[in-house]
Coordinates of N, CA and C in Angstrom, one line a residue:
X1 N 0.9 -1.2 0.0 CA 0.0 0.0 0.0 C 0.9 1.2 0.0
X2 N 0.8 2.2 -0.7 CA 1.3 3.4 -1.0 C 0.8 4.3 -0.3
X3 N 1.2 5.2 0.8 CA 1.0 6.1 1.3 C 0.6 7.5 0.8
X4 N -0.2 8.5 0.8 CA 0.2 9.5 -0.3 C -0.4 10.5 1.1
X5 N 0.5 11.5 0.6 CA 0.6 12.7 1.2 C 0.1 14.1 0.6
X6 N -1.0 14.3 0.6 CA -1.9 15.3 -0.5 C -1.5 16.9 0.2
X7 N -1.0 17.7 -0.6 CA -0.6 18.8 -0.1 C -0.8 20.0 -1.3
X8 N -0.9 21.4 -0.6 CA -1.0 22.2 -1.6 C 0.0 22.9 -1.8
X9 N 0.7 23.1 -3.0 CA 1.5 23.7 -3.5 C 2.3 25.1 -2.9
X10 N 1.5 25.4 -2.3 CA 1.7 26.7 -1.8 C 2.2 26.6 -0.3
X11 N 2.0 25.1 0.1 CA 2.6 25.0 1.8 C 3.6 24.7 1.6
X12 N 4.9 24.7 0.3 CA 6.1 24.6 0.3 C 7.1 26.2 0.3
X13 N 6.1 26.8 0.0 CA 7.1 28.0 -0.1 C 7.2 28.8 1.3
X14 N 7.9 29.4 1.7 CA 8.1 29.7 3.3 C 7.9 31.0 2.8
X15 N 7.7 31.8 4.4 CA 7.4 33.2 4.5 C 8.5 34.2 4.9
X16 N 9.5 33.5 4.8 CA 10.8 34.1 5.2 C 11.7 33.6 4.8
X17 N 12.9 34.7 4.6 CA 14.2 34.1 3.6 C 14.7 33.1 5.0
X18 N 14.7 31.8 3.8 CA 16.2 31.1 4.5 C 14.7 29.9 4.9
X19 N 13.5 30.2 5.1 CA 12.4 29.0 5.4 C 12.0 28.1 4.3
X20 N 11.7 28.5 3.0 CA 11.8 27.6 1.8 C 12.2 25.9 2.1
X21 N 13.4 26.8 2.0 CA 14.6 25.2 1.4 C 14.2 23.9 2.6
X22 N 14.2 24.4 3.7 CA 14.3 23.5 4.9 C 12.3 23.1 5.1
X23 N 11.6 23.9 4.8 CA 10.3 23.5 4.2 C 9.9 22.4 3.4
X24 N 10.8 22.5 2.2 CA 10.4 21.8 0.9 C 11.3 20.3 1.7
X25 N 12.4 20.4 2.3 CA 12.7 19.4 2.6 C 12.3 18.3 3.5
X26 N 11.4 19.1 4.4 CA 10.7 18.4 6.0 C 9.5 18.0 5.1
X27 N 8.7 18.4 4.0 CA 7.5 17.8 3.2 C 8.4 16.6 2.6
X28 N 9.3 16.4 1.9 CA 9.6 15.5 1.1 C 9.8 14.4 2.1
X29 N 10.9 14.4 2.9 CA 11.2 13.5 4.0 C 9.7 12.9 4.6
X30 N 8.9 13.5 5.1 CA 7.7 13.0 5.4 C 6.8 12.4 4.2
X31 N 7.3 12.2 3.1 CA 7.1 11.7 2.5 C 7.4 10.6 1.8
X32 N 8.3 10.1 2.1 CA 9.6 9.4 1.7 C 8.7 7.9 1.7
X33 N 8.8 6.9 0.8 CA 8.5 5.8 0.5 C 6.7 5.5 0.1
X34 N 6.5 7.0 -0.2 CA 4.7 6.9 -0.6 C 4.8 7.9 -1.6
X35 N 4.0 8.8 -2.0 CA 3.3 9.6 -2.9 C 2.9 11.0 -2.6
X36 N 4.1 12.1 -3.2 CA 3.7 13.2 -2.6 C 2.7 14.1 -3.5
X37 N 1.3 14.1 -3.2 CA 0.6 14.9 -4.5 C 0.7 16.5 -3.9
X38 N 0.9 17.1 -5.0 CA 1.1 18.6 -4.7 C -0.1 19.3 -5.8
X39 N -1.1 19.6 -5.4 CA -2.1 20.4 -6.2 C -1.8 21.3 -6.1
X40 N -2.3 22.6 -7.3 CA -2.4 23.6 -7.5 C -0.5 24.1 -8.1
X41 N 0.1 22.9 -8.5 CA 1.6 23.0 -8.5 C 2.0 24.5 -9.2
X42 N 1.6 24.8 -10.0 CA 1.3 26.1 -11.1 C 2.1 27.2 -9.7
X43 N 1.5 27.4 -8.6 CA 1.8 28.5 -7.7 C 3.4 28.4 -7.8
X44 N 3.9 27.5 -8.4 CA 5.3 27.1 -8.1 C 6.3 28.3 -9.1
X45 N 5.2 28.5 -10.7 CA 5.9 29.2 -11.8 C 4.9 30.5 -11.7
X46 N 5.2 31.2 -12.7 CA 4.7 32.8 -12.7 C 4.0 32.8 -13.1
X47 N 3.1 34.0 -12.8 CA 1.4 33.7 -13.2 C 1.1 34.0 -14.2
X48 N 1.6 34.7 -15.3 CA 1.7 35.4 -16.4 C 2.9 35.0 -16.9
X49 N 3.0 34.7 -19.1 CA 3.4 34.7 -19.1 C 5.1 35.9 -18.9
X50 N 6.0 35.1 -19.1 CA 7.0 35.8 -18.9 C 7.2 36.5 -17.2
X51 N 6.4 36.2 -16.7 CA 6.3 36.4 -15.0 C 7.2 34.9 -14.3
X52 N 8.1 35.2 -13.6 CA 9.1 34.0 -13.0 C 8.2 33.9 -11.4
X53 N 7.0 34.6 -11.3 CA 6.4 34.3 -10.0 C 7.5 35.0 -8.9
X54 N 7.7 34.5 -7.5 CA 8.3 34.9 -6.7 C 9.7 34.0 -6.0
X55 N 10.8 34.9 -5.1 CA 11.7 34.1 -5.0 C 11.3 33.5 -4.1
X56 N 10.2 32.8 -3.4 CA 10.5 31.7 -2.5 C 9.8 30.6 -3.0
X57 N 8.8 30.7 -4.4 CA 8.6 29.8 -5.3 C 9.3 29.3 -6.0
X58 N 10.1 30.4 -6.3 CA 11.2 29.5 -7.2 C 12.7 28.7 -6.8
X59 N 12.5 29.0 -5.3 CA 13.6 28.3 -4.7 C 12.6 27.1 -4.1
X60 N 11.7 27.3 -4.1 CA 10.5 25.6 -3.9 C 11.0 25.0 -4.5
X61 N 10.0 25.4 -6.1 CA 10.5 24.3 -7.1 C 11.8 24.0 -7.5
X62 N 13.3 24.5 -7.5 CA 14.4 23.9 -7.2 C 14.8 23.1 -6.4
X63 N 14.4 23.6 -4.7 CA 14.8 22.4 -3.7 C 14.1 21.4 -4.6
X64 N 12.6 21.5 -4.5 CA 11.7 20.2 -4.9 C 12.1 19.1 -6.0
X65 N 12.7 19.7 -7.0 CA 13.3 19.3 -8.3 C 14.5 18.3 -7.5
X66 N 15.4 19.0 -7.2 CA 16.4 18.5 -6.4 C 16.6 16.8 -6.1
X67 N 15.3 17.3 -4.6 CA 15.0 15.9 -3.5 C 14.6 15.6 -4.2
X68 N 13.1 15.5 -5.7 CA 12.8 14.4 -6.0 C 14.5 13.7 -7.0
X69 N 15.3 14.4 -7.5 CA 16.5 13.5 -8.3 C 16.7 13.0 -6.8
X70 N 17.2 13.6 -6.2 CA 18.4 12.4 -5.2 C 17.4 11.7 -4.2
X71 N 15.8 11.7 -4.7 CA 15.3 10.5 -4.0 C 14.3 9.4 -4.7
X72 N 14.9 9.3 -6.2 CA 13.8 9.3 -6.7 C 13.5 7.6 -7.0
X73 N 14.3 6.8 -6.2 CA 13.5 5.5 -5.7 C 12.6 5.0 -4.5
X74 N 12.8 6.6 -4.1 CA 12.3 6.3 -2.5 C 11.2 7.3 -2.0
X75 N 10.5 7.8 -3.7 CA 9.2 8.5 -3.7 C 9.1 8.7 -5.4
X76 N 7.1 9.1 -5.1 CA 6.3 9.3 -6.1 C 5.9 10.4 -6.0
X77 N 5.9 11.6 -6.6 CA 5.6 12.8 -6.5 C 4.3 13.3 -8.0
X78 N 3.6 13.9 -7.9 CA 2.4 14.4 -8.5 C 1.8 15.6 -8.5
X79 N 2.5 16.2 -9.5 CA 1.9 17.7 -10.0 C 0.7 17.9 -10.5
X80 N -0.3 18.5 -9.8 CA -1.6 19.1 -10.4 C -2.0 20.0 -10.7
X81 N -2.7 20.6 -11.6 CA -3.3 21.7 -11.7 C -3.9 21.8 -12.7
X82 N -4.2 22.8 -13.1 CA -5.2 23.5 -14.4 C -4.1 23.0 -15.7
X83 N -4.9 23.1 -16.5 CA -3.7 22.6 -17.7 C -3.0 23.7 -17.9
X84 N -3.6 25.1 -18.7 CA -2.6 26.1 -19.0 C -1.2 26.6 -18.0
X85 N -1.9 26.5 -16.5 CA -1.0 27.3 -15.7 C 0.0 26.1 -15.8
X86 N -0.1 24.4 -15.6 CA 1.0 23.9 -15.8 C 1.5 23.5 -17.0
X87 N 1.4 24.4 -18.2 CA 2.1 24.5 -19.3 C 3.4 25.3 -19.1
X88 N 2.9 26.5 -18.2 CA 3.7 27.0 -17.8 C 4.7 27.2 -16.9
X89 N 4.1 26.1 -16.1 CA 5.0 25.6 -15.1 C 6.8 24.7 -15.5
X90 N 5.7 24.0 -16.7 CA 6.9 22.4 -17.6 C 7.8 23.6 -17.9
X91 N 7.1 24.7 -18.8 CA 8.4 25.3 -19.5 C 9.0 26.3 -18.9
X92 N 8.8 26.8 -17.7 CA 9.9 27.4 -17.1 C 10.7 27.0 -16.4
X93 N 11.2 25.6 -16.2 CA 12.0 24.6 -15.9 C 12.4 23.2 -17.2
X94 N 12.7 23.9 -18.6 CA 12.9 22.9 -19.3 C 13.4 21.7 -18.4
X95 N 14.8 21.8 -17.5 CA 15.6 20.4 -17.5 C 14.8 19.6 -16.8

């Protein structure tokens, strides 16, 4: 049985420099050997095009990016949202 951990996109980004990183990290770890769904992922990229959103989103979705490579036998992670806003989400992180 796969555990899944249903969260919103928006409880990764911290409200203070230097909270982010250690944020995105304590969700992942609590997640570790199940399924992390992140709805509404889109809050992650800018809300308009050519808009990079803000810097504690965008150091989210980096940690996030990150822990899932260096964990990625030891979780399932699941981006949701609206289709358009995650069009724009894929392509402001080609790699």
């Amino acid at each position: 049985v796969l555990e899944l951990s249903y969260r919103n996109a928006l409880e990764l980004k911290g409200t203070h420099i230097g909270w982010t990183c250690p944020q995105v990290k304590e969700m992942v770890a609590a997640s570790m050997g199940g399924c992390l769904f992140l709805d509404e992922a889109y809050a992650l990229s800018g809300s308009r095009d050519g808009d990079r959103g803000d810097s504690f989103a965008d150091e989210a979705l980096r940690t996030l990016l990150t822990e899932l490579e260096n964990n990625r036998t030891s979780l399932c992670c699941v981006l949701a949202g609206y289709p358009e806003a995650m069009e724009r989400l894929v392509r402001g992180d080609p790699g």
